[in-house]
């Protein structure tokens, strides 16, 4: 199956293909990456200019870190383009194999998760576009000249005409490719973990029902079925390992950067008193938490369901089968007791417990920062 024809993956891949990050290589790649990268450099330069004004620094740092992660995600994607394309092509072929299985339970499973993945990808893009639009429109209602994102160019006054109008329109235009560089990667991670769940649940269902009533307990057909289940389990393990290799270091960088930004925004929320600013900072905190939670929730689901393979093998009809088949089921059970994990920098597993630890650490540093500041 072609990658673009796979409904579970196609939404995010089509966005990447439009900007020529994968599958093709044309001028769109450069008119998105280079200008957004230059803008991000100017955003970090503005942090140096505004140093001392803690409110301005924290707000501008949020956008600088957000765009830095978008650029970093895209550069890693382009650099490892062949690995991503190979991974996506393999996932599309496995999707076709599972979809062609003549089983109503599996058919319903893949329909539900495909719909969930598409709704998630499309809603993420729509929400990202809406929030980005709010970012660029908000300065128009402040009553004074301000840019959507702080930027500093030595020797240039950003708020004199016509520089202000030029910079404002430039940031307005670059917001769209910036959104497309950031959002599809989050959706790619979520949809791939959902597809991992489809594979795991498919194997669980097959293990629970692998022996039909008319098949005798020691037929070669039954033995071949178990061998295929073992191969499917190995394929799922490789899928999760390959996905982890593509995203683990990006997750590490985002853990560090967004953990610090969460602490800083909590501190900013503590010192501001204007209601409009409180609402805006609260929205920034919500966006950080939702992005991080999306990673950890789906990763935790994969971990928990992967251990359910052992339970499925044990609860299947194995009592009356031949000993050779029991040994194969035992191999699946033993391997499934070691959970499949997506990790942060190949060190810490991405679980809900780890997400809670991140929140606890951010709050601890926030309380320390508040005490020092007071």
CSV table of C-alpha atoms in Angstrom, one decimal:
chain,number,residue,atom,x,y,z
A,1,UNK,CA,0.0,0.0,0.0
A,2,UNK,CA,1.2,3.5,-0.8
A,3,UNK,CA,1.8,5.7,2.2
A,4,UNK,CA,-0.5,8.4,0.9
A,5,UNK,CA,-3.3,5.8,0.5
A,6,UNK,CA,-3.0,4.6,4.1
A,7,UNK,CA,-5.9,6.5,5.9
A,8,UNK,CA,-4.3,6.2,9.3
A,9,UNK,CA,-1.1,7.9,8.3
A,10,UNK,CA,-2.0,10.0,5.3
A,11,UNK,CA,-3.1,13.2,7.0
A,12,UNK,CA,0.3,14.0,8.5
A,13,UNK,CA,2.3,12.6,5.6
A,14,UNK,CA,0.4,14.8,3.1
A,15,UNK,CA,1.3,17.9,5.1
A,16,UNK,CA,5.0,16.8,5.2
A,17,UNK,CA,4.9,16.0,1.5
A,18,UNK,CA,3.4,19.4,0.6
A,19,UNK,CA,6.4,21.1,2.3
A,20,UNK,CA,8.7,18.4,0.7
A,21,UNK,CA,10.0,17.1,4.0
A,22,UNK,CA,9.4,13.5,2.9
A,23,UNK,CA,8.7,11.7,-0.4
A,24,UNK,CA,9.7,14.6,-2.6
A,25,UNK,CA,12.4,17.4,-2.6
A,26,UNK,CA,11.6,20.8,-4.0
A,27,UNK,CA,11.7,24.5,-3.2
A,28,UNK,CA,9.0,24.4,-0.6
A,29,UNK,CA,11.4,22.8,1.9
A,30,UNK,CA,13.7,25.8,1.8
A,31,UNK,CA,11.0,28.6,1.9
A,32,UNK,CA,9.7,27.1,5.1
A,33,UNK,CA,12.8,25.9,7.0
A,34,UNK,CA,15.2,28.8,6.3
A,35,UNK,CA,12.9,31.8,7.0
A,36,UNK,CA,11.5,30.1,10.2
A,37,UNK,CA,15.0,29.3,11.4
A,38,UNK,CA,16.1,32.9,10.8
A,39,UNK,CA,13.1,34.2,12.7
A,40,UNK,CA,13.9,31.8,15.6
A,41,UNK,CA,17.5,33.2,15.7
A,42,UNK,CA,16.1,36.8,16.0
A,43,UNK,CA,13.6,35.6,18.7
A,44,UNK,CA,16.5,34.3,20.8
A,45,UNK,CA,18.4,37.5,20.2
A,46,UNK,CA,15.4,39.4,21.6
A,47,UNK,CA,15.7,37.4,24.8
A,48,UNK,CA,19.2,38.9,25.3
A,49,UNK,CA,17.9,42.4,24.6
A,50,UNK,CA,15.0,42.0,27.0
A,51,UNK,CA,17.1,40.4,29.8
A,52,UNK,CA,16.0,42.0,33.1
A,53,UNK,CA,12.3,42.3,32.3
A,54,UNK,CA,11.2,38.9,33.6
A,55,UNK,CA,7.7,39.0,32.2
A,56,UNK,CA,8.8,39.9,28.7
A,57,UNK,CA,11.6,37.3,28.8
A,58,UNK,CA,9.4,34.5,29.9
A,59,UNK,CA,6.7,35.2,27.3
A,60,UNK,CA,9.2,35.6,24.5
A,61,UNK,CA,11.1,32.5,25.6
A,62,UNK,CA,7.9,30.5,25.3
A,63,UNK,CA,7.6,31.3,21.6
A,64,UNK,CA,11.4,31.0,21.0
A,65,UNK,CA,11.4,27.5,22.5
A,66,UNK,CA,8.2,26.5,20.6
A,67,UNK,CA,9.8,27.6,17.3
A,68,UNK,CA,13.1,26.0,18.2
A,69,UNK,CA,11.4,22.7,18.7
A,70,UNK,CA,9.5,23.1,15.4
A,71,UNK,CA,12.8,23.8,13.5
A,72,UNK,CA,14.6,20.9,15.3
A,73,UNK,CA,11.8,18.5,14.6
A,74,UNK,CA,11.9,19.4,10.9
A,75,UNK,CA,15.6,19.3,10.6
A,76,UNK,CA,15.8,15.8,12.2
A,77,UNK,CA,12.9,14.7,9.9
A,78,UNK,CA,14.6,15.9,6.8
A,79,UNK,CA,18.0,14.5,7.8
A,80,UNK,CA,16.5,11.1,8.6
A,81,UNK,CA,14.1,11.3,5.6
A,82,UNK,CA,14.9,7.8,4.3
A,83,UNK,CA,14.4,6.2,7.7
A,84,UNK,CA,11.0,7.9,8.1
A,85,UNK,CA,9.9,6.9,4.6
A,86,UNK,CA,11.0,3.3,5.2
A,87,UNK,CA,9.2,3.3,8.5
A,88,UNK,CA,6.0,4.8,7.0
A,89,UNK,CA,6.1,2.4,4.0
A,90,UNK,CA,6.4,-0.6,6.3
A,91,UNK,CA,3.6,0.7,8.5
A,92,UNK,CA,1.3,1.2,5.4
A,93,UNK,CA,2.0,-2.4,4.3
A,94,UNK,CA,1.2,-3.8,7.7
A,95,UNK,CA,-2.0,-1.8,7.8
A,96,UNK,CA,-3.1,-3.3,4.6
A,97,UNK,CA,-2.3,-6.8,5.9
A,98,UNK,CA,-4.4,-6.3,9.0
A,99,UNK,CA,-7.2,-4.7,7.1
A,100,UNK,CA,-7.4,-7.7,4.8
A,101,UNK,CA,-7.9,-10.1,7.7
A,102,UNK,CA,-11.4,-11.6,7.4
A,103,UNK,CA,-12.5,-11.1,11.0
A,104,UNK,CA,-15.3,-8.7,12.0
A,105,UNK,CA,-13.7,-7.9,15.4
A,106,UNK,CA,-10.4,-6.9,13.8
A,107,UNK,CA,-12.2,-5.0,11.0
A,108,UNK,CA,-14.1,-3.0,13.7
A,109,UNK,CA,-10.9,-2.5,15.6
A,110,UNK,CA,-9.0,-1.0,12.7
A,111,UNK,CA,-12.0,1.1,11.7
A,112,UNK,CA,-12.3,2.6,15.2
A,113,UNK,CA,-8.6,3.4,15.5
A,114,UNK,CA,-8.3,4.7,12.0
A,115,UNK,CA,-11.1,7.2,12.7
A,116,UNK,CA,-9.5,8.1,16.0
A,117,UNK,CA,-6.2,8.7,14.3
A,118,UNK,CA,-7.6,10.9,11.5
A,119,UNK,CA,-9.8,12.9,13.9
A,120,UNK,CA,-6.8,13.5,16.1
A,121,UNK,CA,-4.5,14.6,13.2
A,122,UNK,CA,-7.1,16.9,11.7
A,123,UNK,CA,-8.2,18.4,15.0
A,124,UNK,CA,-4.6,19.0,16.0
A,125,UNK,CA,-4.0,20.9,12.7
A,126,UNK,CA,-7.2,22.8,13.1
A,127,UNK,CA,-6.5,23.7,16.7
A,128,UNK,CA,-2.9,24.6,15.9
A,129,UNK,CA,-4.1,26.9,13.1
A,130,UNK,CA,-6.6,28.5,15.4
A,131,UNK,CA,-4.2,29.1,18.2
A,132,UNK,CA,-1.5,30.4,15.8
A,133,UNK,CA,-4.1,32.8,14.4
A,134,UNK,CA,-4.8,34.0,17.9
A,135,UNK,CA,-1.1,34.6,18.4
A,136,UNK,CA,-0.8,36.8,15.4
A,137,UNK,CA,-4.1,38.7,15.8
A,138,UNK,CA,-3.7,39.4,19.6
A,139,UNK,CA,-1.2,42.3,19.1
A,140,UNK,CA,-3.8,44.2,17.1
A,141,UNK,CA,-6.0,44.5,20.2
A,142,UNK,CA,-3.3,45.6,22.7
A,143,UNK,CA,-3.7,49.3,21.8
A,144,UNK,CA,0.0,49.7,21.0
A,145,UNK,CA,2.5,48.5,18.4
A,146,UNK,CA,3.7,45.0,19.2
A,147,UNK,CA,4.7,42.0,17.2
A,148,UNK,CA,3.3,38.5,17.6
A,149,UNK,CA,6.7,37.2,18.5
A,150,UNK,CA,9.5,39.2,20.0
A,151,UNK,CA,12.5,39.6,17.7
A,152,UNK,CA,15.6,41.8,17.7
A,153,UNK,CA,17.7,42.8,14.7
A,154,UNK,CA,20.7,45.0,15.7
A,155,UNK,CA,20.4,48.5,14.4
A,156,UNK,CA,16.7,48.2,13.4
A,157,UNK,CA,13.8,49.6,15.3
A,158,UNK,CA,11.0,47.1,14.9
A,159,UNK,CA,8.2,49.6,15.7
A,160,UNK,CA,8.9,52.3,13.1
A,161,UNK,CA,7.2,52.3,9.8
A,162,UNK,CA,7.6,50.6,7.4
A,163,UNK,CA,9.7,48.1,9.3
A,164,UNK,CA,6.8,47.3,11.7
A,165,UNK,CA,4.4,46.5,8.9
A,166,UNK,CA,6.9,44.4,7.1
A,167,UNK,CA,7.9,42.4,10.2
A,168,UNK,CA,4.3,41.9,11.2
A,169,UNK,CA,3.3,40.5,7.8
A,170,UNK,CA,6.4,38.4,7.7
A,171,UNK,CA,5.6,36.8,11.1
A,172,UNK,CA,2.0,36.4,10.0
A,173,UNK,CA,3.1,34.5,6.9
A,174,UNK,CA,5.7,32.4,8.7
A,175,UNK,CA,3.2,31.3,11.4
A,176,UNK,CA,1.6,28.9,8.9
A,177,UNK,CA,4.7,26.9,7.9
A,178,UNK,CA,5.8,27.0,11.6
A,179,UNK,CA,2.6,25.4,12.6
A,180,UNK,CA,3.0,22.8,9.8
A,181,UNK,CA,6.5,22.1,11.0
A,182,UNK,CA,5.4,21.5,14.6
A,183,UNK,CA,1.9,20.0,14.7
A,184,UNK,CA,2.2,17.1,12.3
A,185,UNK,CA,5.1,15.6,14.2
A,186,UNK,CA,3.0,15.4,17.4
A,187,UNK,CA,0.2,13.8,15.3
A,188,UNK,CA,2.6,11.4,13.7
A,189,UNK,CA,3.7,10.2,17.1
A,190,UNK,CA,0.2,9.8,18.3
A,191,UNK,CA,-1.1,8.0,15.1
A,192,UNK,CA,1.9,5.6,15.1
A,193,UNK,CA,1.3,4.7,18.7
A,194,UNK,CA,-2.4,4.2,17.8
A,195,UNK,CA,-1.3,1.9,15.0
A,196,UNK,CA,0.9,0.1,17.5
A,197,UNK,CA,-2.2,-0.5,19.6
A,198,UNK,CA,-4.0,-1.8,16.6
A,199,UNK,CA,-1.3,-4.4,16.0
A,200,UNK,CA,-1.2,-5.4,19.7
A,201,UNK,CA,-4.9,-5.7,20.1
A,202,UNK,CA,-5.1,-7.7,16.8
A,203,UNK,CA,-2.6,-10.2,18.2
A,204,UNK,CA,-4.4,-10.3,21.5
A,205,UNK,CA,-7.6,-11.2,19.7
A,206,UNK,CA,-6.0,-13.9,17.6
A,207,UNK,CA,-4.3,-15.5,20.6
A,208,UNK,CA,-7.6,-15.7,22.4
A,209,UNK,CA,-9.3,-17.4,19.5
A,210,UNK,CA,-6.5,-19.1,17.6
A,211,UNK,CA,-7.9,-22.7,17.8
A,212,UNK,CA,-11.1,-23.3,15.8
A,213,UNK,CA,-13.4,-26.0,17.1
A,214,UNK,CA,-13.0,-28.2,14.0
A,215,UNK,CA,-9.2,-28.2,14.2
A,216,UNK,CA,-7.6,-31.1,16.0
A,217,UNK,CA,-5.2,-30.4,18.8
A,218,UNK,CA,-2.0,-31.2,16.9
A,219,UNK,CA,-2.6,-30.2,13.3
A,220,UNK,CA,0.2,-28.6,11.3
A,221,UNK,CA,-2.2,-25.8,10.4
A,222,UNK,CA,-2.5,-24.9,14.1
A,223,UNK,CA,1.3,-25.0,14.4
A,224,UNK,CA,1.7,-22.6,11.5
A,225,UNK,CA,-0.8,-20.2,13.1
A,226,UNK,CA,1.3,-20.0,16.2
A,227,UNK,CA,4.5,-19.5,14.2
A,228,UNK,CA,2.8,-16.6,12.4
A,229,UNK,CA,1.7,-15.1,15.8
A,230,UNK,CA,5.3,-15.2,17.0
A,231,UNK,CA,6.4,-13.4,13.8
A,232,UNK,CA,3.7,-10.8,14.3
A,233,UNK,CA,4.9,-10.3,17.9
A,234,UNK,CA,8.4,-9.8,16.6
A,235,UNK,CA,7.1,-7.4,14.0
A,236,UNK,CA,5.3,-5.3,16.7
A,237,UNK,CA,8.5,-5.2,18.8
A,238,UNK,CA,10.5,-4.0,15.8
A,239,UNK,CA,7.8,-1.4,15.0
A,240,UNK,CA,7.9,0.1,18.5
A,241,UNK,CA,11.7,0.0,18.6
A,242,UNK,CA,11.9,1.8,15.2
A,243,UNK,CA,9.4,4.4,16.3
A,244,UNK,CA,11.4,4.9,19.5
A,245,UNK,CA,14.6,5.4,17.5
A,246,UNK,CA,12.9,8.2,15.5
A,247,UNK,CA,11.4,10.2,18.4
A,248,UNK,CA,13.4,9.4,21.5
A,249,UNK,CA,15.9,12.3,21.4
A,250,UNK,CA,13.2,14.8,20.3
A,251,UNK,CA,11.2,13.7,23.4
A,252,UNK,CA,14.3,14.3,25.5
A,253,UNK,CA,14.8,17.8,24.2
A,254,UNK,CA,11.1,18.7,24.6
A,255,UNK,CA,11.1,17.2,28.2
A,256,UNK,CA,14.0,19.6,29.2
A,257,UNK,CA,12.8,22.7,27.3
A,258,UNK,CA,9.1,22.4,28.1
A,259,UNK,CA,9.8,21.4,31.7
A,260,UNK,CA,11.8,24.6,32.2
A,261,UNK,CA,9.1,26.7,30.4
A,262,UNK,CA,6.3,25.2,32.5
A,263,UNK,CA,8.2,26.2,35.6
A,264,UNK,CA,8.8,29.7,34.2
A,265,UNK,CA,5.1,30.2,33.2
A,266,UNK,CA,3.9,29.0,36.6
A,267,UNK,CA,6.2,31.6,38.1
A,268,UNK,CA,4.9,34.3,35.7
A,269,UNK,CA,1.4,33.4,36.6
A,270,UNK,CA,2.2,34.0,40.2
A,271,UNK,CA,3.5,37.6,39.7
A,272,UNK,CA,1.1,39.1,37.2
A,273,UNK,CA,-2.2,40.6,38.2
A,274,UNK,CA,-3.9,41.7,34.9
A,275,UNK,CA,-6.7,39.3,34.1
A,276,UNK,CA,-6.0,39.2,30.3
A,277,UNK,CA,-2.4,38.3,31.0
A,278,UNK,CA,-3.4,35.6,33.4
A,279,UNK,CA,-5.7,34.0,30.8
A,280,UNK,CA,-3.0,34.1,28.1
A,281,UNK,CA,-0.4,32.6,30.4
A,282,UNK,CA,-2.9,30.0,31.5
A,283,UNK,CA,-3.5,29.1,27.8
A,284,UNK,CA,0.3,28.7,27.3
A,285,UNK,CA,0.5,26.4,30.3
A,286,UNK,CA,-2.5,24.4,28.9
A,287,UNK,CA,-0.8,24.0,25.5
A,288,UNK,CA,2.4,22.7,27.0
A,289,UNK,CA,0.6,20.2,29.2
A,290,UNK,CA,-1.6,19.0,26.4
A,291,UNK,CA,1.4,18.5,24.1
A,292,UNK,CA,3.4,16.6,26.7
A,293,UNK,CA,0.4,14.6,27.9
A,294,UNK,CA,-0.4,13.5,24.3
A,295,UNK,CA,3.1,11.9,24.1
A,296,UNK,CA,3.0,10.2,27.5
A,297,UNK,CA,-0.6,9.0,27.4
A,298,UNK,CA,-0.2,7.2,24.1
A,299,UNK,CA,3.2,5.8,25.1
A,300,UNK,CA,1.6,4.5,28.4
A,301,UNK,CA,-1.2,2.8,26.4
A,302,UNK,CA,1.3,0.9,24.3
A,303,UNK,CA,3.2,-0.2,27.4
A,304,UNK,CA,0.1,-1.5,29.2
A,305,UNK,CA,-1.4,-3.2,26.2
A,306,UNK,CA,1.9,-4.9,25.2
A,307,UNK,CA,1.9,-6.7,28.6
A,308,UNK,CA,-1.7,-7.7,27.9
A,309,UNK,CA,-0.4,-10.0,25.1
A,310,UNK,CA,0.8,-12.5,27.8
A,311,UNK,CA,-2.7,-12.5,29.4
A,312,UNK,CA,-4.3,-13.1,26.0
A,313,UNK,CA,-2.0,-16.0,25.3
A,314,UNK,CA,-2.8,-17.5,28.7
A,315,UNK,CA,-6.5,-17.0,28.3
A,316,UNK,CA,-6.6,-18.7,24.9
A,317,UNK,CA,-7.6,-22.3,24.2
A,318,UNK,CA,-4.3,-23.9,25.0
A,319,UNK,CA,-5.2,-26.7,27.5
A,320,UNK,CA,-6.0,-29.3,24.9
A,321,UNK,CA,-3.3,-28.6,22.3
A,322,UNK,CA,-0.1,-30.4,21.7
A,323,UNK,CA,3.0,-29.7,23.8
A,324,UNK,CA,4.9,-28.2,20.9
A,325,UNK,CA,2.1,-25.5,20.5
A,326,UNK,CA,2.2,-24.9,24.3
A,327,UNK,CA,5.9,-24.2,24.1
A,328,UNK,CA,5.3,-21.6,21.4
A,329,UNK,CA,2.6,-20.0,23.5
A,330,UNK,CA,5.0,-20.0,26.4
A,331,UNK,CA,7.6,-18.1,24.3
A,332,UNK,CA,5.0,-15.4,23.5
A,333,UNK,CA,4.0,-15.2,27.1
A,334,UNK,CA,7.6,-14.9,28.4
A,335,UNK,CA,8.5,-12.2,25.9
A,336,UNK,CA,5.3,-10.2,26.5
A,337,UNK,CA,6.0,-9.9,30.2
A,338,UNK,CA,8.8,-7.4,29.2
A,339,UNK,CA,6.8,-4.4,28.2
A,340,UNK,CA,7.3,-2.5,24.9
A,341,UNK,CA,8.3,1.1,25.8
A,342,UNK,CA,8.9,4.4,24.1
A,343,UNK,CA,11.6,6.2,26.0
A,344,UNK,CA,13.1,9.6,26.6
A,345,UNK,CA,16.6,9.7,25.3
A,346,UNK,CA,16.7,5.8,25.5
A,347,UNK,CA,16.8,6.2,29.3
A,348,UNK,CA,13.4,6.8,30.9
A,349,UNK,CA,10.2,5.1,29.8
A,350,UNK,CA,7.4,7.5,28.8
A,351,UNK,CA,4.6,6.6,31.2
A,352,UNK,CA,2.0,8.5,33.1
A,353,UNK,CA,4.2,8.1,36.2
A,354,UNK,CA,7.0,9.9,34.4
A,355,UNK,CA,4.5,12.6,33.4
A,356,UNK,CA,3.6,13.0,37.0
A,357,UNK,CA,7.2,13.2,38.0
A,358,UNK,CA,7.7,16.0,35.4
A,359,UNK,CA,4.9,18.0,36.9
A,360,UNK,CA,6.2,17.4,40.4
A,361,UNK,CA,9.7,18.6,39.4
A,362,UNK,CA,8.4,21.6,37.6
A,363,UNK,CA,6.3,22.6,40.6
A,364,UNK,CA,9.2,22.1,43.0
A,365,UNK,CA,11.5,24.4,40.9
A,366,UNK,CA,8.6,26.9,40.6
A,367,UNK,CA,8.3,27.1,44.4
A,368,UNK,CA,12.0,27.4,44.8
A,369,UNK,CA,12.1,30.2,42.2
A,370,UNK,CA,9.2,32.0,43.8
A,371,UNK,CA,10.9,31.9,47.2
A,372,UNK,CA,14.2,33.2,45.9
A,373,UNK,CA,12.4,36.0,43.9
A,374,UNK,CA,10.4,37.1,46.9
